[in-house]
Each structure stands twice: as structure tokens, then as C-alpha cells.
Short mmCIF file of C-alpha atoms and ligand atoms in Angstrom, two decimals:
data_model
loop_
_atom_site.label_atom_id
_atom_site.label_comp_id
_atom_site.label_asym_id
_atom_site.label_seq_id
_atom_site.Cartn_x
_atom_site.Cartn_y
_atom_site.Cartn_z
CA UNK C 276 -33.82 -66.53 -1.62
CA UNK C 277 -33.76 -63.03 -3.27
CA UNK C 278 -30.48 -61.16 -3.28
CA UNK C 279 -31.64 -58.64 -0.83
CA UNK C 280 -33.85 -60.48 1.73
CA UNK C 281 -32.40 -58.38 4.55
CA UNK C 282 -34.11 -60.56 7.37
CA UNK C 283 -32.56 -63.72 6.04
CA UNK C 284 -29.17 -62.07 5.57
CA UNK C 285 -29.30 -60.71 9.01
CA UNK C 286 -30.10 -64.05 10.59
CA UNK C 287 -27.19 -65.83 8.51
CA UNK C 288 -24.83 -62.97 9.59
CA UNK C 289 -25.73 -63.40 13.11
CA UNK C 290 -25.36 -67.08 12.97
CA UNK C 291 -21.79 -66.61 11.29
CA UNK C 292 -20.75 -64.27 14.01
CA UNK C 293 -21.65 -66.71 16.79
CA UNK C 294 -19.76 -69.40 14.93
CA UNK C 295 -16.86 -67.16 14.60
CA UNK C 296 -16.99 -66.36 18.39
CA UNK C 297 -17.04 -70.05 19.37
CA UNK C 298 -13.77 -70.47 17.15
CA UNK C 299 -12.29 -67.62 18.97
CA UNK C 300 -13.41 -68.84 22.38
CA UNK C 301 -12.02 -72.32 21.69
CA UNK C 302 -8.54 -70.85 20.75
CA UNK C 303 -8.20 -69.06 24.01
CA UNK C 304 -6.52 -72.17 25.65
CA UNK C 305 -3.91 -72.26 22.87
CA UNK C 306 -0.72 -70.15 22.77
CA UNK C 307 -1.21 -67.00 20.39
CA UNK C 308 0.97 -66.31 17.56
CA UNK C 309 1.42 -62.33 17.46
CA UNK C 310 2.83 -60.43 14.90
CA UNK C 311 3.22 -56.55 14.31
CA UNK C 312 1.55 -54.75 11.53
CA UNK C 313 2.42 -51.01 11.07
CA UNK C 314 4.29 -50.66 14.46
CA UNK C 315 4.62 -52.69 17.71
CA UNK C 316 1.36 -51.29 19.06
CA UNK C 317 -0.49 -52.56 16.02
CA UNK C 318 -0.93 -56.32 16.59
CA UNK C 319 -2.33 -59.10 14.51
CA UNK C 320 -2.76 -62.77 15.62
CA UNK C 321 -3.40 -65.82 13.71
CA UNK C 322 -6.91 -65.89 14.91
CA UNK C 323 -7.55 -62.42 13.30
CA UNK C 324 -6.69 -64.04 9.86
CA UNK C 325 -8.44 -67.33 10.56
CA UNK C 326 -11.74 -65.63 11.54
CA UNK C 327 -11.65 -63.33 8.48
CA UNK C 328 -10.91 -66.46 6.29
CA UNK C 329 -13.93 -68.23 7.84
CA UNK C 330 -16.31 -65.21 6.96
CA UNK C 331 -14.82 -65.01 3.44
CA UNK C 332 -15.35 -68.73 2.79
CA UNK C 333 -18.96 -68.88 4.24
CA UNK C 334 -20.07 -65.64 2.50
CA UNK C 335 -18.54 -66.84 -0.78
CA UNK C 336 -20.29 -70.04 -0.41
CA UNK C 337 -23.89 -68.69 0.13
CA UNK C 338 -23.95 -65.19 -1.18
CA UNK C 339 -21.60 -65.35 -4.35
CA UNK C 340 -22.38 -61.87 -5.54
CA UNK C 341 -21.73 -60.13 -2.13
CA UNK C 342 -18.31 -58.45 -1.80
CA UNK C 343 -16.12 -58.16 1.49
CA UNK C 344 -13.87 -55.62 2.89
CA UNK C 345 -11.99 -57.01 5.81
CA UNK C 346 -9.29 -55.64 8.03
CA UNK C 347 -6.94 -58.63 7.24
CA UNK C 348 -6.85 -57.88 3.46
CA UNK C 349 -9.94 -59.74 2.09
CA UNK C 350 -11.20 -57.57 -0.82
CA UNK C 351 -8.95 -54.75 0.07
CA UNK C 352 -8.87 -53.31 -3.38
CA UNK C 353 -12.50 -52.25 -3.36
CA UNK C 354 -12.72 -48.73 -4.78
CA UNK C 355 -16.48 -48.30 -4.47
CA UNK C 356 -19.33 -49.58 -2.44
CA UNK C 357 -21.36 -50.68 -5.29
CA UNK C 358 -23.43 -53.76 -4.68
CA UNK C 359 -23.69 -55.40 -1.23
CA UNK C 360 -20.49 -55.16 0.70
CA UNK C 361 -19.91 -56.85 4.04
CA UNK C 362 -17.29 -54.72 6.07
CA UNK C 363 -15.84 -57.07 8.70
CA UNK C 364 -13.35 -56.71 11.61
CA UNK C 365 -12.64 -60.30 12.76
CA UNK C 366 -11.50 -59.18 16.01
CA UNK C 367 -11.64 -55.48 17.09
CA UNK C 368 -9.55 -54.83 19.99
CA UNK C 369 -6.68 -57.33 19.22
CA UNK C 370 -4.54 -55.76 21.94
CA UNK C 371 -7.23 -56.72 24.49
CA UNK C 372 -7.51 -60.20 22.91
CA UNK C 373 -3.86 -60.69 23.39
CA UNK C 374 -3.46 -59.02 26.88
CA UNK C 375 -6.78 -59.61 28.39
CA UNK C 376 -8.70 -62.37 26.65
CA UNK C 377 -11.68 -60.10 26.92
CA UNK C 378 -13.11 -56.73 25.92
CA UNK C 379 -12.74 -57.74 22.03
CA UNK C 380 -15.44 -57.83 19.41
CA UNK C 381 -16.55 -59.17 16.03
CA UNK C 382 -17.81 -56.39 14.03
CA UNK C 383 -19.97 -56.90 10.80
CA UNK C 384 -21.52 -54.11 8.80
CA UNK C 385 -23.48 -54.99 5.68
CA UNK C 386 -24.00 -52.18 3.03
CA UNK C 387 -25.83 -51.99 -0.18
CA UNK C 388 -24.89 -49.19 -2.58
CA UNK C 389 -23.00 -47.56 0.26
CA UNK C 390 -26.17 -47.46 2.48
CA UNK C 391 -25.98 -49.20 5.81
CA UNK C 392 -28.41 -52.18 6.10
CA UNK C 393 -27.32 -54.52 8.87
CA UNK C 394 -24.90 -53.77 11.78
CA UNK C 395 -23.61 -56.43 14.15
CA UNK C 396 -21.24 -56.07 16.99
CA UNK C 397 -20.75 -59.07 19.33
CA UNK C 398 -18.70 -58.52 22.48
CA UNK C 399 -17.43 -62.16 22.55
CA UNK C 400 -16.66 -62.62 26.22
CA UNK C 401 -19.56 -60.57 27.57
CA UNK C 402 -21.97 -62.45 25.30
CA UNK C 403 -23.43 -59.24 24.18
CA UNK C 404 -24.86 -59.20 20.62
CA UNK C 405 -25.72 -55.73 19.29
CA UNK C 406 -27.64 -55.73 16.09
CA UNK C 407 -29.50 -53.41 13.95
CA UNK C 408 -31.49 -53.79 10.70
CA UNK C 409 -32.12 -50.41 8.77
CA UNK C 410 -35.62 -49.13 9.79
CA UNK C 411 -36.18 -51.73 12.30
CA UNK C 412 -34.30 -50.44 15.51
CA UNK C 413 -31.46 -51.93 17.32
CA UNK C 414 -31.21 -54.60 19.89
CA UNK C 415 -28.81 -55.85 22.63
CA UNK C 416 -29.32 -59.58 22.67
CA UNK C 417 -33.05 -59.82 22.52
CA UNK C 418 -33.99 -56.50 24.08
CA UNK C 419 -34.79 -53.49 21.81
CA UNK C 420 -32.74 -50.59 22.66
CA UNK C 421 -34.43 -47.24 23.23
CA UNK C 422 -33.69 -44.14 21.15
CA UNK C 423 -30.84 -42.12 22.50
CA UNK C 424 -31.89 -39.08 24.61
CA UNK C 425 -30.17 -35.62 24.17
CA UNK C 426 -27.01 -35.43 26.31
CA UNK C 427 -25.10 -32.54 27.64
CA UNK C 428 -21.34 -32.18 27.93
CA UNK C 429 -21.15 -31.28 31.61
CA UNK C 430 -22.77 -34.67 32.49
CA UNK C 431 -21.10 -36.67 29.75
CA UNK C 432 -18.83 -39.74 29.86
CA UNK C 433 -16.71 -39.59 26.72
CA UNK C 434 -14.66 -42.69 25.53
CA UNK C 435 -11.34 -41.55 24.23
CA UNK C 436 -7.89 -43.05 23.89
CA UNK C 437 -5.41 -41.13 26.15
CA UNK C 438 -3.18 -41.26 23.23
CA UNK C 439 -5.33 -38.80 21.26
CA UNK C 440 -5.54 -36.52 24.15
CA UNK C 441 -1.70 -36.07 24.33
CA UNK C 442 -1.66 -35.82 20.33
CA UNK C 443 -4.25 -33.25 19.77
CA UNK C 444 -4.62 -30.34 21.93
CA UNK C 445 -8.19 -29.73 20.88
CA UNK C 446 -9.19 -32.72 23.01
CA UNK C 447 -7.87 -30.97 26.20
CA UNK C 448 -10.77 -28.78 26.78
CA UNK C 449 -13.12 -31.58 25.97
CA UNK C 450 -11.58 -33.72 28.62
CA UNK C 451 -11.87 -30.96 31.17
CA UNK C 452 -15.41 -29.91 30.41
CA UNK C 453 -16.92 -33.43 30.35
CA UNK C 454 -17.85 -35.53 33.52
CA UNK C 455 -15.17 -38.31 32.74
CA UNK C 456 -13.48 -40.26 30.28
CA UNK C 457 -13.19 -43.97 29.59
CA UNK C 458 -11.13 -46.01 27.18
CA UNK C 459 -12.15 -49.63 26.41
CA UNK C 460 -9.63 -50.58 23.58
CA UNK C 461 -12.21 -51.60 20.99
CA UNK C 462 -13.77 -49.15 18.77
CA UNK C 463 -16.73 -51.32 18.02
CA UNK C 464 -17.40 -52.02 21.83
CA UNK C 465 -16.87 -48.17 22.32
CA UNK C 466 -19.49 -47.34 19.73
CA UNK C 467 -21.72 -50.14 21.14
CA UNK C 468 -21.41 -48.49 24.51
CA UNK C 469 -23.00 -45.30 23.26
CA UNK C 470 -25.74 -47.27 21.64
CA UNK C 471 -26.47 -48.96 25.00
CA UNK C 472 -26.54 -45.70 27.02
CA UNK C 473 -23.45 -46.61 28.93
CA UNK C 474 -21.37 -43.79 27.62
CA UNK C 475 -22.53 -40.65 25.81
CA UNK C 476 -19.79 -40.20 23.14
CA UNK C 477 -16.79 -41.68 21.56
CA UNK C 478 -13.91 -39.88 19.67
CA UNK C 479 -11.02 -41.47 17.80
CA UNK C 480 -8.54 -39.79 15.52
CA UNK C 481 -7.72 -42.73 13.39
CA UNK C 482 -10.03 -45.57 12.67
CA UNK C 483 -10.46 -47.77 9.64
CA UNK C 484 -13.80 -48.57 7.99
CA UNK C 485 -14.18 -52.00 9.53
CA UNK C 486 -13.81 -50.52 13.07
CA UNK C 487 -17.02 -48.35 12.71
CA UNK C 488 -19.00 -49.83 9.79
CA UNK C 489 -21.29 -51.81 11.87
CA UNK C 490 -21.49 -49.35 14.81
CA UNK C 491 -22.54 -46.53 12.39
CA UNK C 492 -25.60 -48.46 11.31
CA UNK C 493 -26.40 -49.20 15.10
CA UNK C 494 -25.87 -45.72 16.24
CA UNK C 495 -27.86 -44.14 13.41
CA UNK C 496 -30.68 -46.39 13.94
CA UNK C 497 -30.95 -45.09 17.50
CA UNK C 498 -30.81 -41.32 16.51
CA UNK C 499 -27.36 -40.86 17.50
CA UNK C 500 -24.80 -39.05 15.29
CA UNK C 501 -21.61 -40.43 13.53
CA UNK C 502 -19.33 -38.19 11.57
CA UNK C 503 -15.59 -37.54 11.18
CA UNK C 504 -14.23 -35.18 14.07
CA UNK C 505 -14.38 -32.48 11.35
CA UNK C 506 -18.17 -32.86 10.92
CA UNK C 507 -17.99 -34.57 7.61
CA UNK C 508 -19.80 -37.65 6.52
CA UNK C 509 -17.90 -40.92 7.37
CA UNK C 510 -15.98 -42.43 4.55
CA UNK C 511 -16.38 -46.37 4.41
CA UNK C 512 -13.38 -46.75 2.08
CA UNK C 513 -10.60 -45.05 3.93
CA UNK C 514 -9.40 -44.40 7.51
CA UNK C 515 -10.35 -41.14 9.23
CA UNK C 516 -11.43 -39.57 12.56
CA UNK C 517 -14.57 -40.47 14.16
CA UNK C 518 -16.93 -38.61 16.37
CA UNK C 519 -19.98 -40.57 17.74
CA UNK C 520 -22.45 -38.77 20.10
CA UNK C 521 -25.95 -38.64 21.41
CA UNK C 522 -27.94 -35.75 20.08
CA UNK C 523 -27.34 -32.45 21.60
CA UNK C 524 -23.83 -33.47 22.85
CA UNK C 525 -22.79 -33.94 19.25
CA UNK C 526 -23.48 -30.24 18.36
CA UNK C 527 -21.64 -29.27 21.60
CA UNK C 528 -18.57 -31.34 20.79
CA UNK C 529 -18.44 -30.07 17.19
CA UNK C 530 -18.63 -26.48 18.60
CA UNK C 531 -15.88 -27.15 21.27
CA UNK C 532 -13.42 -28.89 18.86
CA UNK C 533 -13.83 -26.29 16.20
CA UNK C 534 -13.82 -23.37 18.52
CA UNK C 535 -10.57 -24.48 20.16
CA UNK C 536 -8.96 -25.70 16.84
P1 2AM N 200 -8.07 -53.32 16.18
O1 2AM N 200 -7.86 -53.87 17.48
O2 2AM N 200 -9.17 -54.01 15.23
O3 2AM N 200 -6.94 -52.93 15.43
C1 2AM N 200 -8.12 -49.20 19.84
O4 2AM N 200 -8.21 -47.90 20.42
C2 2AM N 200 -8.91 -49.37 18.82
O5 2AM N 200 -8.53 -48.61 17.58
C3 2AM N 200 -9.40 -50.65 18.44
O6 2AM N 200 -10.74 -50.83 17.88
C4 2AM N 200 -8.30 -50.80 17.25
O7 2AM N 200 -8.79 -51.66 16.31
C5 2AM N 200 -8.41 -49.51 16.59
N1 2AM N 200 -7.28 -49.17 15.77
C6 2AM N 200 -7.40 -48.73 14.49
N2 2AM N 200 -6.11 -48.59 13.99
C7 2AM N 200 -5.19 -48.90 14.95
C8 2AM N 200 -3.78 -48.95 14.90
N3 2AM N 200 -3.00 -48.74 14.02
N4 2AM N 200 -3.12 -49.49 16.03
C9 2AM N 200 -3.96 -49.90 17.19
N5 2AM N 200 -5.36 -49.84 17.06
C10 2AM N 200 -6.00 -49.37 15.96
CA1 CA N 201 -9.18 -56.07 14.09
#
């Protein structure tokens, strides 16, 4: 296999995601060991670490020259996106995993020289696999997703965590002017929901690269926009704000946030 046979890499990545999902599902009957990371709302379980270790081992076995940037510490000292880098969140929505045993996802974004090539988000309990290979469109399970239509703020459903509305007054006008808000507790699922035309935008004021690396590839493949809330290009090496939106709505959100800022 050549180093960049993207069809082959995408298929292997999807197989690894499904194997990882099975490990998570099989663990649901067991008691979870939960720890706090930065604060009591920032949870990590033994499964987050086990799943990331599973990816690490399998990728190292098959793709020795590929690099890994993972939430639980794998390859965390990466300073560039040179080469082929897998950006992995083994469980996105750990709080949902702990409290609800649903609404969590595995997120895998594969980049080459900082260009997104493959995006995979798997909503494990819903059995919904979102995939995109650059230039080949995006799929939900075996169905090709249509390109995103223009959306308008007045009719928009916007996913946003209530914590951000309290913390940043720029979000108040946005919440008042849109049709409604939703909060799913998994950034990957929230980005996938825009891709699937279930919501129109998603805003977060603090996400890490593994939360949005896969989603960015899927959204861009569908003609959606993803930048920081400030309108800058996303940075896959550090945490930041994120604004994902359908075309048209993206420009309205940018104007509203800056106008009121
Ligand atoms: P995680 O579950 O993988 O940590 C919750 O609104 C979303 O924000 C989840 O996707 C969660 O990812 C992400 N997130 C990023 N940083 C977080 C933090 N410090 N605490 C809780 N959730 C965080
Ligand atoms: Ca996680």
C-alpha cells in the first residue's frame, strides 16, 4: 500500500472506529471508573484512555509513519501537522457517556500536511457513521449527504451550550433572534447534526482540536463553514472558539456577534 492511498486508509479507519465502538458498548454493563481532569465538570473514564490506546496500537502497527494527536495524551507534544496526523477523540461527550450511556461519539480526523483528508464521526449508540473523504462528498451510513443549503437566522436552530450564553453576552442577541437552541453535549455530534441538516449552526467558546478535527472535514465537504467565532481559520494545534454554520447563516452570525461585541 502506498503511504497515501486514501481509500484504503479511510476503510481501515472506519473499521477501527467500529471495533472501538464495540469495545465501548461491551463496557457499558461494567461499572465506570471516573476521574476529573481540569475541574469536576471535565470527566475522563478508563474507557476514554483504553480506546485511545487501542487506536494508538493499531495505527502504530499498520501505519508506522503516521502520527497521532489524541485527547488523552497520545502524541500531545506535536508542534506541527507535518506528515499524516490522526486527530482522535476516543469518546467525545464523556459526560453523556457517564450519565446517559448515549449521545457520545468517536471522532477521527486524518490530516496530511495540515490538509483534512478523512473525517469520521460515529454516534455509537445511534449507530450513525458520518464519513467524508476530501473531494468525494460526505455520507451518513451508506447515504450520500446533500450539500448544505443557505440558511437564515430567523428560521435557524443553533446548537450552543447554555454555559456560553451566560458567560458571553454576545450570545444573547443570537439566542433571541434565532428560532431555537439545542445542546447535545458532544461537539462531534453537534457538528454532525449541521452536516445532516438537523440543525443549522453550532457555536462553542472552547473546544480542543480533537473535538472538531473530523467535523471540519465533513462540514467543508458539504459546503458549510467552520472558523473560530472571531472568523479566523481554525487551529488544529490549540484550543479555541468554534463557529460552524450553513452558508448565509454563517455571515449573519459573524455580523451579529461582531456588531454586538
Ligand atoms: P469531551 O466530552 O470529549 O471532553 C460538551 O459541550 C462538549 O465540549 C464535548 O464535546 C466535550 O468534549 C467538549 N469539551 C471541550 N473541553 C471541555 C471541558 N473542559 N469540559 C467539558 N467539555 C469539554
Ligand atoms: Ca473526549
